[in-house]
Amino acid sequence: MSTAELIVLATGGLVSGIMAGLLGIGGGVILVPILVTLSYTPIQATATSNLAIIITSVSGSIQNWRMGYLDWKRVIYLGIPAAIFAQLGVYLATKSPPYILLILFGILLLINIYLVQWRNRLKTSDRATQTTFNPFIAKITTGGAGGLLAGLFGVGGGVIMVPLQMLLLKEEIKLAIQTSLGVIVITAISATVRQAYEGNLLLMQGIVLGCGGLIGAQISTRALPKLPDRVVSVIFRSFLGILSLYIFYRAWLSYQGS
């Protein structure tokens, strides 16, 4: 690993850690494109992203716990179905052509742009008028969706778990973000163990990314939530749009070379 690659990985991990603490996501939407840009295969990128996400999400969750903002009961209820569905996601990822994974990941990024806005609308909506869902089914759906994305794309799954917690479980946005980050610890461990068994994991690259993420998560869980939600939302959605275009470009190159 060259010095330039080390700097890119550490910086990317730092940015992903900041996003993790701020938005309750694992940071894979940043890590996977970085690894693909460094010429690693999509399956290596998703596997290594999950390893880094373990370090990042543990860092952020410990900080949330120290500040009294982490409910372990909620985390476990969502984490069990998430861990199970993460295994399904990894299986599907190992059976898919690289360009298909990239196309699906690009689509996921575009969907996330809408989900971020959806999450903001849910924050200000009147929960008394929202439909009530069966709590057991809602928890399985929320955790399962996050776990599936974690295994399939190397993301934490928080980008879907946060809005689903708000919609199905009627949680407040800050509680949903903090719970999501805790669940991501479980999903990332589940996916990483399977990916390591399949031989797709890049250990050193994942550790470097994770160490950067550890620092970033500490920063964002303490300071960045004080920023206006509107500013953070606009920046994040713009970032996702640019990333999606780049991932579609990489998918086209991968398809041309297949």
PDB file of C-alpha atoms in Angstrom:
ATOM      1  CA  MET A   1       0.000   0.000   0.000  1.00  0.00           C
ATOM      2  CA  SER A   2       1.584   3.266  -1.185  1.00  0.00           C
ATOM      3  CA  THR A   3       1.698   6.493   0.838  1.00  0.00           C
ATOM      4  CA  ALA A   4      -0.783   8.138  -1.537  1.00  0.00           C
ATOM      5  CA  GLU A   5      -3.225   5.260  -1.144  1.00  0.00           C
ATOM      6  CA  LEU A   6      -2.807   5.378   2.621  1.00  0.00           C
ATOM      7  CA  ILE A   7      -3.697   9.088   2.671  1.00  0.00           C
ATOM      8  CA  VAL A   8      -6.738   8.540   0.422  1.00  0.00           C
ATOM      9  CA  LEU A   9      -8.008   5.694   2.604  1.00  0.00           C
ATOM     10  CA  ALA A  10      -7.478   7.564   5.878  1.00  0.00           C
ATOM     11  CA  THR A  11      -9.177  10.699   4.530  1.00  0.00           C
ATOM     12  CA  GLY A  12     -12.072   8.707   3.127  1.00  0.00           C
ATOM     13  CA  GLY A  13     -12.493   6.940   6.452  1.00  0.00           C
ATOM     14  CA  LEU A  14     -12.535  10.274   8.270  1.00  0.00           C
ATOM     15  CA  VAL A  15     -15.289  11.634   6.014  1.00  0.00           C
ATOM     16  CA  SER A  16     -17.327   8.433   6.330  1.00  0.00           C
ATOM     17  CA  GLY A  17     -17.004   8.576  10.117  1.00  0.00           C
ATOM     18  CA  ILE A  18     -18.327  12.124  10.159  1.00  0.00           C
ATOM     19  CA  MET A  19     -21.302  11.050   8.039  1.00  0.00           C
ATOM     20  CA  ALA A  20     -21.866   8.026  10.293  1.00  0.00           C
ATOM     21  CA  GLY A  21     -22.234  10.041  13.466  1.00  0.00           C
ATOM     22  CA  LEU A  22     -24.225  12.794  11.794  1.00  0.00           C
ATOM     23  CA  LEU A  23     -26.726  10.742   9.789  1.00  0.00           C
ATOM     24  CA  GLY A  24     -26.729   7.309  11.458  1.00  0.00           C
ATOM     25  CA  ILE A  25     -25.258   5.553   8.406  1.00  0.00           C
ATOM     26  CA  GLY A  26     -22.270   3.225   8.203  1.00  0.00           C
ATOM     27  CA  GLY A  27     -20.386   5.283   5.634  1.00  0.00           C
ATOM     28  CA  GLY A  28     -20.300   2.655   2.894  1.00  0.00           C
ATOM     29  CA  VAL A  29     -21.743   5.136   0.386  1.00  0.00           C
ATOM     30  CA  ILE A  30     -18.348   6.842   0.630  1.00  0.00           C
ATOM     31  CA  LEU A  31     -16.036   3.883   1.291  1.00  0.00           C
ATOM     32  CA  VAL A  32     -17.175   1.645  -1.562  1.00  0.00           C
ATOM     33  CA  PRO A  33     -16.620   4.274  -4.299  1.00  0.00           C
ATOM     34  CA  ILE A  34     -13.182   5.085  -2.837  1.00  0.00           C
ATOM     35  CA  LEU A  35     -12.118   1.448  -2.933  1.00  0.00           C
ATOM     36  CA  VAL A  36     -13.483   0.980  -6.449  1.00  0.00           C
ATOM     37  CA  THR A  37     -11.541   4.083  -7.559  1.00  0.00           C
ATOM     38  CA  LEU A  38      -8.374   2.475  -6.160  1.00  0.00           C
ATOM     39  CA  SER A  39      -8.984  -0.422  -8.591  1.00  0.00           C
ATOM     40  CA  TYR A  40     -10.292  -2.977  -6.105  1.00  0.00           C
ATOM     41  CA  THR A  41     -13.143  -5.184  -7.291  1.00  0.00           C
ATOM     42  CA  PRO A  42     -16.695  -4.332  -6.187  1.00  0.00           C
ATOM     43  CA  ILE A  43     -16.899  -7.445  -3.994  1.00  0.00           C
ATOM     44  CA  GLN A  44     -13.586  -6.541  -2.317  1.00  0.00           C
ATOM     45  CA  ALA A  45     -14.860  -2.992  -1.862  1.00  0.00           C
ATOM     46  CA  THR A  46     -18.088  -4.088  -0.158  1.00  0.00           C
ATOM     47  CA  ALA A  47     -16.270  -6.599   2.075  1.00  0.00           C
ATOM     48  CA  THR A  48     -13.575  -4.134   3.156  1.00  0.00           C
ATOM     49  CA  SER A  49     -16.133  -1.376   3.657  1.00  0.00           C
ATOM     50  CA  ASN A  50     -17.951  -3.553   6.187  1.00  0.00           C
ATOM     51  CA  LEU A  51     -14.758  -4.060   8.205  1.00  0.00           C
ATOM     52  CA  ALA A  52     -14.190  -0.299   8.353  1.00  0.00           C
ATOM     53  CA  ILE A  53     -17.830   0.238   9.292  1.00  0.00           C
ATOM     54  CA  ILE A  54     -17.396  -2.008  12.340  1.00  0.00           C
ATOM     55  CA  ILE A  55     -14.702   0.289  13.711  1.00  0.00           C
ATOM     56  CA  THR A  56     -16.597   3.465  12.816  1.00  0.00           C
ATOM     57  CA  SER A  57     -19.957   2.369  14.219  1.00  0.00           C
ATOM     58  CA  VAL A  58     -18.417   1.025  17.430  1.00  0.00           C
ATOM     59  CA  SER A  59     -16.665   4.374  17.933  1.00  0.00           C
ATOM     60  CA  GLY A  60     -19.849   6.385  17.406  1.00  0.00           C
ATOM     61  CA  SER A  61     -22.015   4.030  19.472  1.00  0.00           C
ATOM     62  CA  ILE A  62     -19.636   4.085  22.435  1.00  0.00           C
ATOM     63  CA  GLN A  63     -19.740   7.878  22.361  1.00  0.00           C
ATOM     64  CA  ASN A  64     -23.555   7.847  22.174  1.00  0.00           C
ATOM     65  CA  TRP A  65     -23.652   5.387  25.089  1.00  0.00           C
ATOM     66  CA  ARG A  66     -21.317   7.546  27.183  1.00  0.00           C
ATOM     67  CA  MET A  67     -23.620  10.521  26.592  1.00  0.00           C
ATOM     68  CA  GLY A  68     -26.666   8.422  27.573  1.00  0.00           C
ATOM     69  CA  TYR A  69     -28.201   8.391  24.090  1.00  0.00           C
ATOM     70  CA  LEU A  70     -28.054   4.665  23.233  1.00  0.00           C
ATOM     71  CA  ASP A  71     -30.888   2.236  24.028  1.00  0.00           C
ATOM     72  CA  TRP A  72     -29.393  -1.264  23.778  1.00  0.00           C
ATOM     73  CA  LYS A  73     -32.832  -2.920  23.886  1.00  0.00           C
ATOM     74  CA  ARG A  74     -33.867  -1.144  20.692  1.00  0.00           C
ATOM     75  CA  VAL A  75     -30.517  -2.004  19.103  1.00  0.00           C
ATOM     76  CA  ILE A  76     -30.871  -5.727  19.828  1.00  0.00           C
ATOM     77  CA  TYR A  77     -34.479  -5.905  18.580  1.00  0.00           C
ATOM     78  CA  LEU A  78     -33.412  -4.495  15.206  1.00  0.00           C
ATOM     79  CA  GLY A  79     -29.969  -6.098  15.196  1.00  0.00           C
ATOM     80  CA  ILE A  80     -31.095  -9.736  15.246  1.00  0.00           C
ATOM     81  CA  PRO A  81     -33.052  -9.635  11.935  1.00  0.00           C
ATOM     82  CA  ALA A  82     -30.363  -7.332  10.506  1.00  0.00           C
ATOM     83  CA  ALA A  83     -27.606  -9.881  11.201  1.00  0.00           C
ATOM     84  CA  ILE A  84     -29.634 -12.679   9.587  1.00  0.00           C
ATOM     85  CA  PHE A  85     -30.482 -10.727   6.440  1.00  0.00           C
ATOM     86  CA  ALA A  86     -26.876  -9.514   6.143  1.00  0.00           C
ATOM     87  CA  GLN A  87     -25.902 -13.121   5.401  1.00  0.00           C
ATOM     88  CA  LEU A  88     -28.424 -13.215   2.561  1.00  0.00           C
ATOM     89  CA  GLY A  89     -27.007  -9.961   1.216  1.00  0.00           C
ATOM     90  CA  VAL A  90     -23.447 -11.320   1.174  1.00  0.00           C
ATOM     91  CA  TYR A  91     -24.601 -14.469  -0.621  1.00  0.00           C
ATOM     92  CA  LEU A  92     -26.327 -12.427  -3.324  1.00  0.00           C
ATOM     93  CA  ALA A  93     -23.262 -10.177  -3.653  1.00  0.00           C
ATOM     94  CA  THR A  94     -20.898 -13.110  -4.227  1.00  0.00           C
ATOM     95  CA  LYS A  95     -23.151 -14.460  -6.985  1.00  0.00           C
ATOM     96  CA  SER A  96     -23.537 -11.179  -8.892  1.00  0.00           C
ATOM     97  CA  PRO A  97     -21.325  -9.841 -11.745  1.00  0.00           C
ATOM     98  CA  PRO A  98     -19.270  -6.767 -10.718  1.00  0.00           C
ATOM     99  CA  TYR A  99     -21.048  -4.371 -13.084  1.00  0.00           C
ATOM    100  CA  ILE A 100     -24.443  -5.485 -11.764  1.00  0.00           C
ATOM    101  CA  LEU A 101     -23.328  -4.712  -8.203  1.00  0.00           C
ATOM    102  CA  LEU A 102     -22.142  -1.271  -9.301  1.00  0.00           C
ATOM    103  CA  ILE A 103     -25.385  -0.502 -11.147  1.00  0.00           C
ATOM    104  CA  LEU A 104     -27.465  -1.570  -8.152  1.00  0.00           C
ATOM    105  CA  PHE A 105     -25.260   0.479  -5.844  1.00  0.00           C
ATOM    106  CA  GLY A 106     -25.694   3.529  -8.064  1.00  0.00           C
ATOM    107  CA  ILE A 107     -29.462   3.068  -7.959  1.00  0.00           C
ATOM    108  CA  LEU A 108     -29.262   2.768  -4.178  1.00  0.00           C
ATOM    109  CA  LEU A 109     -27.448   6.117  -4.022  1.00  0.00           C
ATOM    110  CA  LEU A 110     -30.195   7.772  -6.069  1.00  0.00           C
ATOM    111  CA  ILE A 111     -32.879   6.251  -3.848  1.00  0.00           C
ATOM    112  CA  ASN A 112     -30.996   7.535  -0.817  1.00  0.00           C
ATOM    113  CA  ILE A 113     -31.342  11.098  -2.108  1.00  0.00           C
ATOM    114  CA  TYR A 114     -35.102  10.693  -1.811  1.00  0.00           C
ATOM    115  CA  LEU A 115     -34.872   8.851   1.530  1.00  0.00           C
ATOM    116  CA  VAL A 116     -32.937  11.708   3.114  1.00  0.00           C
ATOM    117  CA  GLN A 117     -35.665  14.146   2.066  1.00  0.00           C
ATOM    118  CA  TRP A 118     -38.322  11.650   3.157  1.00  0.00           C
ATOM    119  CA  ARG A 119     -36.668  11.439   6.549  1.00  0.00           C
ATOM    120  CA  ASN A 120     -36.793  15.222   6.915  1.00  0.00           C
ATOM    121  CA  ARG A 121     -40.500  15.292   6.036  1.00  0.00           C
ATOM    122  CA  LEU A 122     -41.194  12.591   8.595  1.00  0.00           C
ATOM    123  CA  LYS A 123     -39.405  14.655  11.202  1.00  0.00           C
ATOM    124  CA  THR A 124     -41.906  17.514  10.863  1.00  0.00           C
ATOM    125  CA  SER A 125     -45.048  15.485  10.138  1.00  0.00           C
ATOM    126  CA  ASP A 126     -47.825  14.885  12.631  1.00  0.00           C
ATOM    127  CA  ARG A 127     -47.201  11.374  13.989  1.00  0.00           C
ATOM    128  CA  ALA A 128     -50.713  11.211  15.430  1.00  0.00           C
ATOM    129  CA  THR A 129     -52.078  10.939  11.892  1.00  0.00           C
ATOM    130  CA  GLN A 130     -49.612   8.271  10.763  1.00  0.00           C
ATOM    131  CA  THR A 131     -50.637   4.644  10.268  1.00  0.00           C
ATOM    132  CA  THR A 132     -49.867   2.257  13.146  1.00  0.00           C
ATOM    133  CA  PHE A 133     -47.921  -0.882  12.207  1.00  0.00           C
ATOM    134  CA  ASN A 134     -47.490  -4.170  14.054  1.00  0.00           C
ATOM    135  CA  PRO A 135     -44.359  -3.555  16.198  1.00  0.00           C
ATOM    136  CA  PHE A 136     -42.938  -7.063  15.674  1.00  0.00           C
ATOM    137  CA  ILE A 137     -43.289  -6.951  11.883  1.00  0.00           C
ATOM    138  CA  ALA A 138     -42.036  -3.354  11.809  1.00  0.00           C
ATOM    139  CA  LYS A 139     -38.844  -4.308  13.668  1.00  0.00           C
ATOM    140  CA  ILE A 140     -38.147  -7.296  11.412  1.00  0.00           C
ATOM    141  CA  THR A 141     -38.756  -5.161   8.310  1.00  0.00           C
ATOM    142  CA  THR A 142     -36.540  -2.326   9.520  1.00  0.00           C
ATOM    143  CA  GLY A 143     -33.663  -4.481  10.722  1.00  0.00           C
ATOM    144  CA  GLY A 144     -33.916  -6.887   7.802  1.00  0.00           C
ATOM    145  CA  ALA A 145     -33.770  -4.112   5.207  1.00  0.00           C
ATOM    146  CA  GLY A 146     -30.683  -2.630   6.833  1.00  0.00           C
ATOM    147  CA  GLY A 147     -28.951  -6.000   7.077  1.00  0.00           C
ATOM    148  CA  LEU A 148     -29.688  -6.897   3.471  1.00  0.00           C
ATOM    149  CA  LEU A 149     -28.132  -3.648   2.247  1.00  0.00           C
ATOM    150  CA  ALA A 150     -25.126  -4.164   4.524  1.00  0.00           C
ATOM    151  CA  GLY A 151     -24.323  -7.562   3.077  1.00  0.00           C
ATOM    152  CA  LEU A 152     -25.135  -6.706  -0.510  1.00  0.00           C
ATOM    153  CA  PHE A 153     -23.476  -3.313  -0.895  1.00  0.00           C
ATOM    154  CA  GLY A 154     -21.066  -2.958   2.026  1.00  0.00           C
ATOM    155  CA  VAL A 155     -23.054  -0.101   3.543  1.00  0.00           C
ATOM    156  CA  GLY A 156     -24.208   0.052   7.139  1.00  0.00           C
ATOM    157  CA  GLY A 157     -27.887   0.081   6.193  1.00  0.00           C
ATOM    158  CA  GLY A 158     -28.675   3.131   8.298  1.00  0.00           C
ATOM    159  CA  VAL A 159     -29.849   5.090   5.289  1.00  0.00           C
ATOM    160  CA  ILE A 160     -32.920   2.844   5.168  1.00  0.00           C
ATOM    161  CA  MET A 161     -33.186   1.985   8.876  1.00  0.00           C
ATOM    162  CA  VAL A 162     -33.480   5.620   9.981  1.00  0.00           C
ATOM    163  CA  PRO A 163     -36.540   6.516   7.853  1.00  0.00           C
ATOM    164  CA  LEU A 164     -38.138   3.105   8.489  1.00  0.00           C
ATOM    165  CA  GLN A 165     -37.810   3.581  12.255  1.00  0.00           C
ATOM    166  CA  MET A 166     -39.523   6.938  11.894  1.00  0.00           C
ATOM    167  CA  LEU A 167     -42.248   5.615   9.621  1.00  0.00           C
ATOM    168  CA  LEU A 168     -42.961   2.167  11.092  1.00  0.00           C
ATOM    169  CA  LEU A 169     -41.875   2.589  14.726  1.00  0.00           C
ATOM    170  CA  LYS A 170     -42.662   6.337  15.028  1.00  0.00           C
ATOM    171  CA  GLU A 171     -39.266   7.121  16.542  1.00  0.00           C
ATOM    172  CA  GLU A 172     -37.865  10.646  16.747  1.00  0.00           C
ATOM    173  CA  ILE A 173     -35.087  11.350  14.264  1.00  0.00           C
ATOM    174  CA  LYS A 174     -32.260  11.633  16.791  1.00  0.00           C
ATOM    175  CA  LEU A 175     -33.229   8.399  18.534  1.00  0.00           C
ATOM    176  CA  ALA A 176     -33.523   6.666  15.149  1.00  0.00           C
ATOM    177  CA  ILE A 177     -30.020   7.811  14.162  1.00  0.00           C
ATOM    178  CA  GLN A 178     -28.474   6.677  17.449  1.00  0.00           C
ATOM    179  CA  THR A 179     -30.232   3.294  17.335  1.00  0.00           C
ATOM    180  CA  SER A 180     -29.290   2.819  13.691  1.00  0.00           C
ATOM    181  CA  LEU A 181     -25.605   3.345  14.432  1.00  0.00           C
ATOM    182  CA  GLY A 182     -25.783   0.693  17.157  1.00  0.00           C
ATOM    183  CA  VAL A 183     -27.519  -1.804  14.860  1.00  0.00           C
ATOM    184  CA  ILE A 184     -24.872  -1.171  12.216  1.00  0.00           C
ATOM    185  CA  VAL A 185     -22.276  -2.650  14.582  1.00  0.00           C
ATOM    186  CA  ILE A 186     -24.176  -5.946  14.464  1.00  0.00           C
ATOM    187  CA  THR A 187     -24.869  -5.960  10.719  1.00  0.00           C
ATOM    188  CA  ALA A 188     -21.295  -5.045   9.816  1.00  0.00           C
ATOM    189  CA  ILE A 189     -19.852  -7.809  12.005  1.00  0.00           C
ATOM    190  CA  SER A 190     -22.238 -10.346  10.477  1.00  0.00           C
ATOM    191  CA  ALA A 191     -21.382  -9.324   6.906  1.00  0.00           C
ATOM    192  CA  THR A 192     -17.630  -9.057   7.545  1.00  0.00           C
ATOM    193  CA  VAL A 193     -17.357 -12.551   9.036  1.00  0.00           C
ATOM    194  CA  ARG A 194     -19.032 -14.011   5.956  1.00  0.00           C
ATOM    195  CA  GLN A 195     -16.950 -11.937   3.545  1.00  0.00           C
ATOM    196  CA  ALA A 196     -13.735 -12.944   5.333  1.00  0.00           C
ATOM    197  CA  TYR A 197     -14.762 -16.589   4.980  1.00  0.00           C
ATOM    198  CA  GLU A 198     -15.319 -16.031   1.253  1.00  0.00           C
ATOM    199  CA  GLY A 199     -11.803 -14.525   0.949  1.00  0.00           C
ATOM    200  CA  ASN A 200     -12.952 -11.073  -0.184  1.00  0.00           C
ATOM    201  CA  LEU A 201     -11.633  -9.020   2.745  1.00  0.00           C
ATOM    202  CA  LEU A 202      -8.684  -6.596   2.456  1.00  0.00           C
ATOM    203  CA  LEU A 203      -7.558  -6.451   6.090  1.00  0.00           C
ATOM    204  CA  MET A 204      -5.063  -3.570   6.135  1.00  0.00           C
ATOM    205  CA  GLN A 205      -7.133  -1.324   3.868  1.00  0.00           C
ATOM    206  CA  GLY A 206     -10.174  -1.919   6.060  1.00  0.00           C
ATOM    207  CA  ILE A 207      -8.263  -1.083   9.239  1.00  0.00           C
ATOM    208  CA  VAL A 208      -6.916   2.173   7.774  1.00  0.00           C
ATOM    209  CA  LEU A 209     -10.402   3.196   6.656  1.00  0.00           C
ATOM    210  CA  GLY A 210     -11.808   2.238  10.037  1.00  0.00           C
ATOM    211  CA  CYS A 211      -9.228   4.230  12.000  1.00  0.00           C
ATOM    212  CA  GLY A 212     -10.081   7.330   9.971  1.00  0.00           C
ATOM    213  CA  GLY A 213     -13.764   6.632  10.561  1.00  0.00           C
ATOM    214  CA  LEU A 214     -13.184   6.236  14.289  1.00  0.00           C
ATOM    215  CA  ILE A 215     -11.881   9.795  14.506  1.00  0.00           C
ATOM    216  CA  GLY A 216     -14.619  11.164  12.251  1.00  0.00           C
ATOM    217  CA  ALA A 217     -17.384   9.514  14.285  1.00  0.00           C
ATOM    218  CA  GLN A 218     -16.052  11.067  17.478  1.00  0.00           C
ATOM    219  CA  ILE A 219     -16.132  14.501  15.854  1.00  0.00           C
ATOM    220  CA  SER A 220     -19.632  14.242  14.413  1.00  0.00           C
ATOM    221  CA  THR A 221     -21.363  12.643  17.397  1.00  0.00           C
ATOM    222  CA  ARG A 222     -20.151  15.550  19.542  1.00  0.00           C
ATOM    223  CA  ALA A 223     -20.224  18.609  17.285  1.00  0.00           C
ATOM    224  CA  LEU A 224     -21.814  18.249  13.872  1.00  0.00           C
ATOM    225  CA  PRO A 225     -25.414  17.479  14.968  1.00  0.00           C
ATOM    226  CA  LYS A 226     -25.566  21.143  15.990  1.00  0.00           C
ATOM    227  CA  LEU A 227     -25.511  22.140  12.316  1.00  0.00           C
ATOM    228  CA  PRO A 228     -28.869  23.069  10.725  1.00  0.00           C
ATOM    229  CA  ASP A 229     -30.620  19.971   9.353  1.00  0.00           C
ATOM    230  CA  ARG A 230     -31.386  21.731   6.078  1.00  0.00           C
ATOM    231  CA  VAL A 231     -27.715  22.471   5.368  1.00  0.00           C
ATOM    232  CA  VAL A 232     -26.625  18.925   6.161  1.00  0.00           C
ATOM    233  CA  SER A 233     -29.428  17.464   4.055  1.00  0.00           C
ATOM    234  CA  VAL A 234     -28.598  19.545   0.977  1.00  0.00           C
ATOM    235  CA  ILE A 235     -24.878  18.748   1.195  1.00  0.00           C
ATOM    236  CA  PHE A 236     -25.503  15.029   1.667  1.00  0.00           C
ATOM    237  CA  ARG A 237     -28.021  14.726  -1.172  1.00  0.00           C
ATOM    238  CA  SER A 238     -25.717  16.616  -3.544  1.00  0.00           C
ATOM    239  CA  PHE A 239     -22.864  14.329  -2.561  1.00  0.00           C
ATOM    240  CA  LEU A 240     -24.972  11.231  -3.220  1.00  0.00           C
ATOM    241  CA  GLY A 241     -25.966  12.535  -6.654  1.00  0.00           C
ATOM    242  CA  ILE A 242     -22.351  13.067  -7.702  1.00  0.00           C
ATOM    243  CA  LEU A 243     -21.331   9.654  -6.348  1.00  0.00           C
ATOM    244  CA  SER A 244     -24.150   7.892  -8.193  1.00  0.00           C
ATOM    245  CA  LEU A 245     -23.027   9.348 -11.531  1.00  0.00           C
ATOM    246  CA  TYR A 246     -19.470   8.217 -10.867  1.00  0.00           C
ATOM    247  CA  ILE A 247     -20.569   4.693  -9.878  1.00  0.00           C
ATOM    248  CA  PHE A 248     -22.646   4.351 -13.071  1.00  0.00           C
ATOM    249  CA  TYR A 249     -19.545   5.372 -15.025  1.00  0.00           C
ATOM    250  CA  ARG A 250     -17.487   2.689 -13.246  1.00  0.00           C
ATOM    251  CA  ALA A 251     -20.241   0.151 -13.922  1.00  0.00           C
ATOM    252  CA  TRP A 252     -20.075   0.973 -17.640  1.00  0.00           C
ATOM    253  CA  LEU A 253     -16.287   0.497 -17.659  1.00  0.00           C
ATOM    254  CA  SER A 254     -16.685  -2.816 -15.806  1.00  0.00           C
ATOM    255  CA  TYR A 255     -19.311  -3.989 -18.290  1.00  0.00           C
ATOM    256  CA  GLN A 256     -17.105  -3.033 -21.223  1.00  0.00           C
ATOM    257  CA  GLY A 257     -14.262  -5.087 -19.768  1.00  0.00           C
ATOM    258  CA  SER A 258     -16.357  -8.143 -18.962  1.00  0.00           C
TER     259      SER A 258
END
